[in-house]
C-alpha positions as MATLAB code, in Angstrom:
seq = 'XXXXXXXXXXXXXXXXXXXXXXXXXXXXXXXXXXXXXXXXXXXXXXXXXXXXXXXXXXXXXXXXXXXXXXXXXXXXXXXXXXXXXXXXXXXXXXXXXXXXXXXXXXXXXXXXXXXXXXXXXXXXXXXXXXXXXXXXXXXXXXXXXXXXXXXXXXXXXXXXXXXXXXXXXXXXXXXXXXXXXXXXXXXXXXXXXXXXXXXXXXXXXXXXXXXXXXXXXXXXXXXXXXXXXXXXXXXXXXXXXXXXXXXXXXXXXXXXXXXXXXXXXXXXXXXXXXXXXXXXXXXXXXXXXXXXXXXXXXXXXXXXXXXXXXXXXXXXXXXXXXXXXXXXXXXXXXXXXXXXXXXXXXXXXXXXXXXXXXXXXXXXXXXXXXXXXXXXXXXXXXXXXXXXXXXXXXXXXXXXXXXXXXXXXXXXXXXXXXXXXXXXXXXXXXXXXXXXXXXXXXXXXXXXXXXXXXXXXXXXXXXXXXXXXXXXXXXXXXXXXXXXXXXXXXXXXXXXXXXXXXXXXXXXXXXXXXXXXXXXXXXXXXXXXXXXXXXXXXXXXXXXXXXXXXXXXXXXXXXXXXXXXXXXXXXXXXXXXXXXXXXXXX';
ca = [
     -17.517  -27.031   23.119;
     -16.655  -29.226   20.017;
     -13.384  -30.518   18.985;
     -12.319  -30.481   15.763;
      -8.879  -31.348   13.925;
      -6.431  -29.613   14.474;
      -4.843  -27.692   11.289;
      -3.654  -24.474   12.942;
      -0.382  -23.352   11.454;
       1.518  -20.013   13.019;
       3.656  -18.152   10.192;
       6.169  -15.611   11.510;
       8.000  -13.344   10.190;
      10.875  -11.086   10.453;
      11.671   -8.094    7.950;
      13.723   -5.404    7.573;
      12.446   -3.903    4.532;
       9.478   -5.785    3.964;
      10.218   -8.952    1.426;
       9.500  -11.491    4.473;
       6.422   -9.934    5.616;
       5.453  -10.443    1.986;
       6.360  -13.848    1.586;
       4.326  -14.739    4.657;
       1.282  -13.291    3.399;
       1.184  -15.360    0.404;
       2.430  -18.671    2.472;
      -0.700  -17.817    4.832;
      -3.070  -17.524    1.072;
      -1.283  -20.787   -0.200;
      -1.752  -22.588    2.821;
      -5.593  -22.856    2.269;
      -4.804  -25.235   -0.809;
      -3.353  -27.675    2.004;
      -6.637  -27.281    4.107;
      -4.641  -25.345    6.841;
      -5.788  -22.413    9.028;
      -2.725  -19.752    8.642;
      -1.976  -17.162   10.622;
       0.588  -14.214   10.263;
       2.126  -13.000   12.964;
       5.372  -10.236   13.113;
       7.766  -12.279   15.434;
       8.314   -8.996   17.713;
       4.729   -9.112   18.973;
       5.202  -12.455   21.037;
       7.096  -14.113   23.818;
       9.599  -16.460   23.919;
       6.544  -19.108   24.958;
       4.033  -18.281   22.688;
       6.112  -20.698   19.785;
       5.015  -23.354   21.734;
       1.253  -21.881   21.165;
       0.911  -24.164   18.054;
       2.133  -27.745   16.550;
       3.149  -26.374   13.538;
       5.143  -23.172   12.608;
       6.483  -21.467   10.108;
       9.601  -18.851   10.185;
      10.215  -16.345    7.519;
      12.487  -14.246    8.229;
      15.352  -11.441    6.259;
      18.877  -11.078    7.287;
      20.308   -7.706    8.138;
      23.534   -5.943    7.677;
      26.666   -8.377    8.821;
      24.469  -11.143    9.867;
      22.051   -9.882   12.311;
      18.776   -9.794   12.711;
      15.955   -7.613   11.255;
      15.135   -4.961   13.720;
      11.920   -6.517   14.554;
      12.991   -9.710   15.981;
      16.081   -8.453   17.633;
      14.199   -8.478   21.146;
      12.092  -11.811   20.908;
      15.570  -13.874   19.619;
      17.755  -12.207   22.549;
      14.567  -13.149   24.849;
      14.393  -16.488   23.542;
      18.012  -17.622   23.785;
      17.788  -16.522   27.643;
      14.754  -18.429   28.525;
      15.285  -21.209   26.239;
      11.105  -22.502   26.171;
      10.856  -26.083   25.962;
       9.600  -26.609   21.893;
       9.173  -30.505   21.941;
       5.452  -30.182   20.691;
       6.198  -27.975   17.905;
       7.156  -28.824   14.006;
       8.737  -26.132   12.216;
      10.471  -25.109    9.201;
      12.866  -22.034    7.848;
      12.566  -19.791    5.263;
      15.493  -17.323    4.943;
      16.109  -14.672    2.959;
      19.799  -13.462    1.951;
      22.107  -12.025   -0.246;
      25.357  -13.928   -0.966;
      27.173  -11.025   -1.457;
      27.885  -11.164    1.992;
      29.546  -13.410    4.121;
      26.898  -14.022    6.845;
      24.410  -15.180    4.133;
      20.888  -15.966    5.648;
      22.563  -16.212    9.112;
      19.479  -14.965   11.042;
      17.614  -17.835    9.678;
      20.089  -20.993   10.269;
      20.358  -19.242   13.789;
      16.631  -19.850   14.392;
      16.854  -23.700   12.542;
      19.396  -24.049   15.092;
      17.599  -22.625   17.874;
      14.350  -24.148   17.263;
      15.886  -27.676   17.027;
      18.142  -27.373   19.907;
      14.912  -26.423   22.289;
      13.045  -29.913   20.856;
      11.147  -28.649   18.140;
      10.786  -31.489   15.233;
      12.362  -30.128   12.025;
       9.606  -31.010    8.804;
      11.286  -29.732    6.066;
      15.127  -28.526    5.738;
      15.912  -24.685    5.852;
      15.341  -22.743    2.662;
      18.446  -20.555    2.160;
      16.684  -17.923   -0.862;
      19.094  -15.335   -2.590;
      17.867  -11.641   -4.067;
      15.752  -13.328   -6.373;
      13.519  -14.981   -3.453;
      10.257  -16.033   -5.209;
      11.536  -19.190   -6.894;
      13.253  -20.814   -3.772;
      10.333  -19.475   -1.331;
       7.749  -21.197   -3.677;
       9.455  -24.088   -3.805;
      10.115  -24.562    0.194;
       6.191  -23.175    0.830;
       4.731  -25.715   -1.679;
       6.773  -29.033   -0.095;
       7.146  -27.608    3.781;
       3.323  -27.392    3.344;
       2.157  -30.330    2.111;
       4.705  -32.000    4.958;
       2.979  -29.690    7.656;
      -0.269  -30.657    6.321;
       0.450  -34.921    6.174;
       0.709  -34.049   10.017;
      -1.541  -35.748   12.290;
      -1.385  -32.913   15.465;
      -4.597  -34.107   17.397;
      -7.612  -32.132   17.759;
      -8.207  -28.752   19.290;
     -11.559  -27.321   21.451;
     -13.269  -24.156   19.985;
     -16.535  -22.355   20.278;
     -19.124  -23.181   18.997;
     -20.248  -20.102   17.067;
     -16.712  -20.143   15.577;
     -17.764  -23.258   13.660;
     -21.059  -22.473   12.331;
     -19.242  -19.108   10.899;
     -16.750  -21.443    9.269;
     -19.452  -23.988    7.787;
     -21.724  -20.097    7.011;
     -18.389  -19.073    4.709;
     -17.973  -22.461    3.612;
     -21.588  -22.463    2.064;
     -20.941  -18.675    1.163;
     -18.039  -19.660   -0.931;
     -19.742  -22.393   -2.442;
     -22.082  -20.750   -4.352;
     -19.300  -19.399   -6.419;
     -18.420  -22.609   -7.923;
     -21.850  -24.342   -7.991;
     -24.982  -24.564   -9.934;
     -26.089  -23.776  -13.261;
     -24.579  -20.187  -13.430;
     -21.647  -21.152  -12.016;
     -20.730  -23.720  -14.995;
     -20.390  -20.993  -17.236;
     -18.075  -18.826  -14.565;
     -16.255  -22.352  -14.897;
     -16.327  -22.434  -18.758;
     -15.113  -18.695  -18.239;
     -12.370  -19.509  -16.332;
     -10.880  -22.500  -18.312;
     -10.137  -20.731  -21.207;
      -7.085  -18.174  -22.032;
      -6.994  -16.181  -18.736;
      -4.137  -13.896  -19.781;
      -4.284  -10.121  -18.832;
      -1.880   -7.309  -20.334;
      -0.923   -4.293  -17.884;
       1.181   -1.494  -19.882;
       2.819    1.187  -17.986;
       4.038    4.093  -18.896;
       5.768    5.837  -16.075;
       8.227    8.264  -15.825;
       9.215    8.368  -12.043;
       8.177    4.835  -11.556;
       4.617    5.511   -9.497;
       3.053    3.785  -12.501;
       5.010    1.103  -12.501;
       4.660    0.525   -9.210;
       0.963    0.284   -9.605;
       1.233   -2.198  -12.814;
       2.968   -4.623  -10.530;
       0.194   -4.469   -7.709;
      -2.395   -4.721  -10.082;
      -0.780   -7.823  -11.045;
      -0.777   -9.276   -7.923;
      -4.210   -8.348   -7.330;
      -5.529   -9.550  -10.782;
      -4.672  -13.435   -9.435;
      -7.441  -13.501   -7.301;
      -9.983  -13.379  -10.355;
      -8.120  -16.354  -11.825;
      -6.988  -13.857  -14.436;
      -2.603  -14.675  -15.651;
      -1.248  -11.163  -15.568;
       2.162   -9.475  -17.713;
       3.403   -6.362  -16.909;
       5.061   -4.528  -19.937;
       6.685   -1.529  -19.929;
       5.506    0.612  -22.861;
       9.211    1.350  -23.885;
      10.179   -1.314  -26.648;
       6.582   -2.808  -26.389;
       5.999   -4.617  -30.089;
       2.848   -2.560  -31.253;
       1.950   -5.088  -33.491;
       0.893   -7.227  -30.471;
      -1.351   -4.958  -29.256;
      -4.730   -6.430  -30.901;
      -3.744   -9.847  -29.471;
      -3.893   -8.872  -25.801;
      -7.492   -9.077  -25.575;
      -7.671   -7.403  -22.250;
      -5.593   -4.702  -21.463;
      -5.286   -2.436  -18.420;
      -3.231    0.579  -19.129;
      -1.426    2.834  -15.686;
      -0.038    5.990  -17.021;
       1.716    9.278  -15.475;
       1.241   12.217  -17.265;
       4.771   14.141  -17.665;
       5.831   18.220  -18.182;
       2.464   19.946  -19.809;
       0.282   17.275  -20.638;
       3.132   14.808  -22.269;
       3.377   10.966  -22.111;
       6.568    9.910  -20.154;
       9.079    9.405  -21.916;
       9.276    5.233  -21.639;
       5.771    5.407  -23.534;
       6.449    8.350  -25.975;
       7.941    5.890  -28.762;
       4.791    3.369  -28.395;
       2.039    6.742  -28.759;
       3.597    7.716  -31.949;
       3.766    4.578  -33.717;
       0.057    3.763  -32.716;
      -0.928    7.525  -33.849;
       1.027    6.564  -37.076;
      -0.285    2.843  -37.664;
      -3.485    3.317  -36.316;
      -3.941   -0.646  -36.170;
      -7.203   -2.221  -35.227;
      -8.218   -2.410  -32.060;
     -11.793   -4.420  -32.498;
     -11.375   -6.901  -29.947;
      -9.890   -5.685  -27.142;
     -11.303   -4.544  -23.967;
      -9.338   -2.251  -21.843;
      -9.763    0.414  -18.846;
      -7.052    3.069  -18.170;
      -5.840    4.455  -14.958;
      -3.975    7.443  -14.921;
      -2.314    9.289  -12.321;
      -1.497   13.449  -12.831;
      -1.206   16.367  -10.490;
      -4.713   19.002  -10.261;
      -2.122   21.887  -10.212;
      -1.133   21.362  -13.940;
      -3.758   22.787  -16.710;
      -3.256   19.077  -18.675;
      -4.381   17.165  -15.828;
      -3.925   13.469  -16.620;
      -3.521   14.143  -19.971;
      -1.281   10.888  -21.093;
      -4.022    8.924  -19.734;
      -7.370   10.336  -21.235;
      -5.033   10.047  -24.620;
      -4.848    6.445  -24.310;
      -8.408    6.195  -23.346;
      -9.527    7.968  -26.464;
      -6.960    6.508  -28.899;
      -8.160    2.779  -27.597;
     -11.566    3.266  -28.517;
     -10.937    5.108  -31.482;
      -9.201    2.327  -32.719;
     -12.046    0.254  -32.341;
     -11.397   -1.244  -28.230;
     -14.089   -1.576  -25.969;
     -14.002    0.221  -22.424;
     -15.084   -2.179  -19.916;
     -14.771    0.378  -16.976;
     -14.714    4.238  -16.976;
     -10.718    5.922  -16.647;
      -9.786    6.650  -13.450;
      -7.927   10.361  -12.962;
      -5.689   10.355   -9.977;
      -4.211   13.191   -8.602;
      -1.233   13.516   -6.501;
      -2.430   10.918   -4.032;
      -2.699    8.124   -6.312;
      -3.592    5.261   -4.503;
      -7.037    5.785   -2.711;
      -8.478    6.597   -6.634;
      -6.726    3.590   -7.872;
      -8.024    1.172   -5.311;
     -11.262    1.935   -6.129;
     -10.243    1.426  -10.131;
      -8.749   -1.842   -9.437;
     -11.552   -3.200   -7.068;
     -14.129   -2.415  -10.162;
     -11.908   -3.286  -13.411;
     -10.469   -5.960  -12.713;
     -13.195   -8.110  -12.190;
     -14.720   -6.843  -15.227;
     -12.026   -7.100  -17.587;
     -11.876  -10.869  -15.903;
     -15.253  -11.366  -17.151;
     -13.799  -11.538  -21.142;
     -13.531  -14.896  -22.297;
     -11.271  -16.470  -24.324;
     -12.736  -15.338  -27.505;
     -13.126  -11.448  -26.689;
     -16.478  -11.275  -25.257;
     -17.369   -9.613  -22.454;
     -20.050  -11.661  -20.083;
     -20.842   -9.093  -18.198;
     -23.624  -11.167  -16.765;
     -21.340  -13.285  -14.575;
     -20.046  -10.143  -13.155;
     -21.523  -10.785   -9.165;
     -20.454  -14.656   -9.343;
     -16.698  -12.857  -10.247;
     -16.569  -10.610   -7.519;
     -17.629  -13.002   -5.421;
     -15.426  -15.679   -7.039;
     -12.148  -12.755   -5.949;
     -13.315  -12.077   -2.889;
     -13.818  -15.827   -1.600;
      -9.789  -16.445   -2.907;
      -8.968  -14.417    0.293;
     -10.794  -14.233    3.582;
      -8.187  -11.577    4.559;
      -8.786   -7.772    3.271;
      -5.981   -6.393    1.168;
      -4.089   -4.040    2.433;
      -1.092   -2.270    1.035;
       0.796   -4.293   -1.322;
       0.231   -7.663   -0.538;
      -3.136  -10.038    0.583;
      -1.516  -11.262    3.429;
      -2.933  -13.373    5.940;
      -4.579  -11.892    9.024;
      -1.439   -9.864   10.784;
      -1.969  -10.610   14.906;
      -0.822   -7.754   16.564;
      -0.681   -7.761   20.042;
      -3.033   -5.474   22.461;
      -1.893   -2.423   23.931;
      -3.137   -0.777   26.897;
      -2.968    2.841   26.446;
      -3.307    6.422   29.191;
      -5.203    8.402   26.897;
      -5.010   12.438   27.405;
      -6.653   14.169   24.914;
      -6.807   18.444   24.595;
     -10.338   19.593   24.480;
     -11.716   22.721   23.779;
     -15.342   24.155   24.136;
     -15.566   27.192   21.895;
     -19.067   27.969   23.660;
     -17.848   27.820   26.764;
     -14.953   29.159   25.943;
     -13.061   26.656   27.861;
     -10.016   24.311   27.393;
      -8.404   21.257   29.623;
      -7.432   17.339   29.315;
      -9.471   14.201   29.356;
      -7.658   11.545   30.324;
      -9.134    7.980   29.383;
      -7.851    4.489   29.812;
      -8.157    1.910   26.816;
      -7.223   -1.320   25.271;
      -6.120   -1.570   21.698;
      -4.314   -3.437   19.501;
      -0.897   -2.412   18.286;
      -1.321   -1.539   14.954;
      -4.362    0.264   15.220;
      -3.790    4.113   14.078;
      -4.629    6.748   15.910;
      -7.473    7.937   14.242;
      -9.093    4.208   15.222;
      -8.495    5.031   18.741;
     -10.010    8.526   18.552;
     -13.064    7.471   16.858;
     -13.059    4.108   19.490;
     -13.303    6.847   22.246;
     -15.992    8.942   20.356;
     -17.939    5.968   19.645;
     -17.429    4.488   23.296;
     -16.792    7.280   25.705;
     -18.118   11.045   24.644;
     -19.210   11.548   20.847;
     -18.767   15.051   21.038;
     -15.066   14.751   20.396;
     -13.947   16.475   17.384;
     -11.307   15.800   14.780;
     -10.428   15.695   11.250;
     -11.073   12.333   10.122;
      -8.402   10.793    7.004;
      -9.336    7.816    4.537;
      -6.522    5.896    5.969;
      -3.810    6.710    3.407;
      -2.159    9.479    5.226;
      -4.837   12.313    4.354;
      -2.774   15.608    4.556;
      -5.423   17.797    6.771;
      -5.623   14.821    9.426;
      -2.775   15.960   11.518;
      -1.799   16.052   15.381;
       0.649   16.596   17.948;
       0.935   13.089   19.578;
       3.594   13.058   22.383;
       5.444   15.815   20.664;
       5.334   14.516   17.295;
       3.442   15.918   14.077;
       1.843   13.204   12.833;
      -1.040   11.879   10.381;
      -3.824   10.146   12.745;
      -5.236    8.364    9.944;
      -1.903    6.737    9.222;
       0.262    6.763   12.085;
      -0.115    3.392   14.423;
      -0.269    3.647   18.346;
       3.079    1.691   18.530;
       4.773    4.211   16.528;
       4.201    6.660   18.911;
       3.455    5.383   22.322;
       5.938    5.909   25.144;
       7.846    3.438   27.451;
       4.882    4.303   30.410;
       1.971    3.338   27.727;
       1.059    6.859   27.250;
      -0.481    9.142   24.538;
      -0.709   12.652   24.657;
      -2.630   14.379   21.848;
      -3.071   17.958   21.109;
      -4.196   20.322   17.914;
      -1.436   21.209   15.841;
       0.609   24.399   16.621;
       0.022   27.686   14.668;
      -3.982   27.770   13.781;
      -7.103   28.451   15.467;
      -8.271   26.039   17.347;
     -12.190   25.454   16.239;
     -12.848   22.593   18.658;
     -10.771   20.015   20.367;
      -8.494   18.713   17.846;
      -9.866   20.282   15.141;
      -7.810   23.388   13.797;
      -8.885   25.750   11.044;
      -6.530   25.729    7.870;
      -8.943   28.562    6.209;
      -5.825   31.373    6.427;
      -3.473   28.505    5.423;
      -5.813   28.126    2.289;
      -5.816   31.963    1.634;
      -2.202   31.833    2.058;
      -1.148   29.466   -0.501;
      -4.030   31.045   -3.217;
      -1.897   34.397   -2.355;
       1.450   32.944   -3.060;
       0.504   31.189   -6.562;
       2.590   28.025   -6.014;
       1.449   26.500   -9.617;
       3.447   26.334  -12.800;
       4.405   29.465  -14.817;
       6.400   28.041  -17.554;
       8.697   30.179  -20.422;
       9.787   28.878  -23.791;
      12.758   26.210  -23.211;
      14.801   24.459  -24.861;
      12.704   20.895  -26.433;
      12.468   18.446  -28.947;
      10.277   17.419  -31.853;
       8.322   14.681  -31.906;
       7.527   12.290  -35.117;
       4.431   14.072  -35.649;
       6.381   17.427  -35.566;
       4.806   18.129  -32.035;
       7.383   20.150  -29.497;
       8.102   18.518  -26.135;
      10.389   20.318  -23.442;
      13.664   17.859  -22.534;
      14.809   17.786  -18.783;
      17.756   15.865  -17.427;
      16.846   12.898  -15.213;
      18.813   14.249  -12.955;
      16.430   17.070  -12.234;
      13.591   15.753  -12.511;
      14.538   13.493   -9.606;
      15.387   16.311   -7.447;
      12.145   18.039   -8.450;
       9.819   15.170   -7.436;
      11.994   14.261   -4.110;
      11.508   17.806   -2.866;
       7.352   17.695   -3.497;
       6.864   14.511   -2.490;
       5.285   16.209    0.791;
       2.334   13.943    2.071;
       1.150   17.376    4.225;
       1.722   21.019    4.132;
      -0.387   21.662    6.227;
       2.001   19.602    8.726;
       5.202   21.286    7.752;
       3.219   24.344    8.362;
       2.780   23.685   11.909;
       6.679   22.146   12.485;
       7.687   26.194   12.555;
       8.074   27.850   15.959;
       7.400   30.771   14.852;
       3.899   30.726   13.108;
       2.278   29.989   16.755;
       3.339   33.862   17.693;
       3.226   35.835   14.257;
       0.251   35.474   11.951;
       1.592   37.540    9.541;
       3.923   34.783    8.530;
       3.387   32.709    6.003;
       5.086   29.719    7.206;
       7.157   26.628    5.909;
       4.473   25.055    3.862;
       4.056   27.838    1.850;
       7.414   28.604    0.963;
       8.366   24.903    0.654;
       6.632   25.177   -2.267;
       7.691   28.985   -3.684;
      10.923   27.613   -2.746;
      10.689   24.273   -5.083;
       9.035   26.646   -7.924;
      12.024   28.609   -7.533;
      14.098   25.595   -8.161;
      12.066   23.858  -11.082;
      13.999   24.819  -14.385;
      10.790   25.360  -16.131;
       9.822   28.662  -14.329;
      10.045   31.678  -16.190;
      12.932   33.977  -15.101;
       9.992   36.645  -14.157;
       8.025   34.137  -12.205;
      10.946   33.059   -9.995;
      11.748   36.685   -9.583;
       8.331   37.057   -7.817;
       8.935   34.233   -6.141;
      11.732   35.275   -4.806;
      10.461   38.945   -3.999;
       7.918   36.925   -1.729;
      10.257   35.171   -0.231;
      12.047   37.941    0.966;
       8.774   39.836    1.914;
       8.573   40.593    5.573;
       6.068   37.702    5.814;
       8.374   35.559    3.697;
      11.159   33.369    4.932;
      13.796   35.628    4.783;
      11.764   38.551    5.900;
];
């Protein structure tokens, strides 16, 4: 086996909420400036020895409450100051997050400086001590703790051999980006104004929160993203952002939100031109309102009305917003990167651009963030899954043994045992997101397989028990029928019935109904329900009376009942249901 030089560097973190996870998936993207080989790693997945595993670590890690640590490194610090590992090998540096607001400010990372340096490992860069407002200080300390960990001279290390032709195969993979005769102009492309406009107009922030990933994803095509909120946004500007993404919510029946409603009329009024911008909207609605989407398939028409040029078809999302808009973002982003400087779309250089994104990250994005590769530990799992034979007529328990990582979901291990053991098991298969028919009873729980990870759930013993959910037919295995769920919720009419309310009038002289923010929140916190179907099953008593409706119907009479919108007559049916014999108070 050939040795190479070493430039392994270990990055883990510990978070609370999130932030330092974050942080150390952009150190692990950074680090490939500095020709080093980062990996991620969540600091409760190891032992107290496995720091001594590389020559050169990194530690990112939040503080929690009154100076403790995040709950995820809680057992591997306790672990560590008992065994004490000898660290003499290692170089390491500190990242902390913090709030000064409190007295123990970033005490969870000075406790693992000191730690680390009183066990022998060689300090490379001081302890960055980053308030709230991380980015600035964590760029700073990644940049020059970095370049100091990659000035290190570690040795060599022994690997296989097929691991380094893959490396030199990506290598040459990745090269063909930035060579040749096409590849000039991608580099002519890229030298010129790279700047990218994202407007959002959001009214309980999904939008927004879309606008910002968006921004972090539109890096990767060397593209310099702004997020603007529509509210206060200088119309006049408009032409000069020559490409524009626009992520809209749709609000009440078929209205723009209200931070965007100033910004529609004035364009509607000025009608200014348009001619050379390029733009794609996304826009997110809800399939149980006649105007679905409606805010956004305005803005798409207005744009090219006014003369803009759609680089990529608008995307409609529904309630589940973020499996549509992944696919939006993967396609118009690296199209709208594909205008130059002067307005013109080359859509010719549109393969060298994807490929030009996907080489700046070997890692697949996921969630938020492009972190770097997350090394989760393996699990070995007692499998005991329900089956059922409707042919046969017959049900019992399969028990299978299996190794798996940690953050695998449990969907991955069911189809791992289809695929490995017996392919006749059956279950409803998610996208991954949470998909609301894709539920089970794992160890007592009702839970989404597609997005519910094996450590969630697992017990102290390393078991899994999984079993249909309670209170439908069971069609096969896992597999339960929601068919008289369907019929059910048809029956009941959960969907807006609206009387005249009290409103405004718009510039153009256009009504638009008012609701206090106040409400609004309320409404959207009660529906924000990834699964009916699941609350369905979490009654006791829909297992032993199919007459009754159950909780996931009248979850959402109950929330119709509730919305100040209804019509006095409508809620009075509602109600009436509700206290049907099959209702909730029946």
């Amino acid at each position: 086996m050939p040795e190479v030089p070493d430039r392994q560097l270990t990055i883990y973190f510990g978070s609370q909420t999130g932030n330092a996870e974050e942080l150390a998936g952009k150190t692990a993207k950074l680090a490939k400036k500095f020709n080093l080989q980062a990996k991620v790693v969540d600091i409760g997945d190891v032992k107290p020895e496995n720091f001594a595993d590389t020559k050169r670590v990194f530690i990112i890690t939040s503080t929690w409450g009154e100076g403790e640590m995040p709950d995820n490194a809680e057992s591997i610090w306790l672990s560590t100051c008992e065994q004490n590992p000898s660290l003499g090998s290692v170089n390491f540096s500190i990242c902390a997050i913090g709030d000064t607001s409190y007295d123990e400010f970033c005490k969870a990372g000075l406790d693992w400086d000191a730690k680390f340096n009183q066990l022998g490992a060689t300090r490379v860069h001081d302890i960055q001590l980053c308030d709230v407002d991380y980015e600035p200080a964590w760029e700073s300390w990644a940049n020059s703790a970095l370049q100091a960990m990659s000035d290190l001279d570690t040795g060599t290390i022994t690997v296989d051999e097929s691991e380094v032709v893959a490396e030199t195969t990506t290598t040459q993979a990745s090269a063909v980006a930035t060579s040749g005769e096409a590849s000039e102009e991608l580099a002519a492309l890229m030298a010129g104004d790279r700047s990218l406009a994202i407007l959002f107009g959001s009214q309980t922030g999904n939008a927004a929160g879309l606008a910002e990933k968006t921004a972090k994803l539109a890096a990767d095509y060397g593209l310099v993203p702004k997020v603007y909120d529509m509210d206060g946004f200088d119309t006049s500007t408009l032409a000069t952002h020559k490409r524009t993404l626009i992520i809209t919510s749709t609000w009440g029946e078929g209205e723009m939100p209200d931070n965007a409603e100033s910004l529609w009329q004035t364009v509607n009024t000025q009608g200014p031109s348009l001619s050379g911008v390029h733009f794609s909207v996304c826009a997110i609605g809800d399939t149980a309102y006649d105007e679905f989407c409606k805010a956004g398939v305005d803005w798409d028409e207005k744009y090219q009305s006014l003369g803009a040029s759609k680089v990529h078809d608008i995307q409609l999302c529904d309630v589940d917003f973020e499996p549509p808009w992944s696919l939006w973002v993967a396609e118009a982003l690296p199209k709208i990167a594909c205008v130059d400087s002067s307005g013109t779309l080359q859509i010719e250089l549109l393969e060298q651009m994807k490929a030009y994104g996907n080489s700046s990250d070997d890692e697949v994005v996921s969630g938020d963030y492009a972190p770097g590769v997350i090394n989760k530990t393996e699990l070995t799992v007692t499998l005991e899954i329900f089956r059922y034979c409707p042919t046969a007529a017959e049900s019992g328990w399969d028990t299978v043994v299996c190794a798996i990582p940690a953050n695998a979901s449990i969907q991955d291990m069911l189809t791992a045992v289809k695929n490995n053991v017996d392919g006749s098991l059956t279950f409803r298969a998610g996208d991954g997101t949470g998909s609301p028919t894709s539920g089970v009873r794992v160890n007592g729980r009702l839970v989404l397989a597609d997005s519910t990870s094996i450590s969630d759930v697992i017990s102290a013993d390393g078991r899994i028990k999984i079993e249909p959910l309670s209170g439908y037919p069971v069609i096969r295995d896992l597999m339960v029928d929601y068919s008289r769920f369907e019929e059910n919720r048809i029956k009941a009419k959960p969907w807006m019935s609206s009387s005249p309310r009290e409103g405004e009038y718009l510039i153009n002289g256009m009504a638009v109904g008012v609701m206090e923010s106040e409400d609004a929140v309320k409404l959207h916190t009660a529906s924000d329900v990834m699964s009916y179907q699941l609350v369905h099953s979490m009654s006791d008593t829909v297992a032993y009376d199919s007459k009754y409706e159950g909780p996931g119907i009248h979850l959402q009479r109950w929330n119709r009942v509730n919305d100040p919108r209804s019509s006095e007559k409508y809620k009075n049916s509602l109600i009436a249901s509700l206290n049907h014999p099959t209702g909730v108070w029946g």
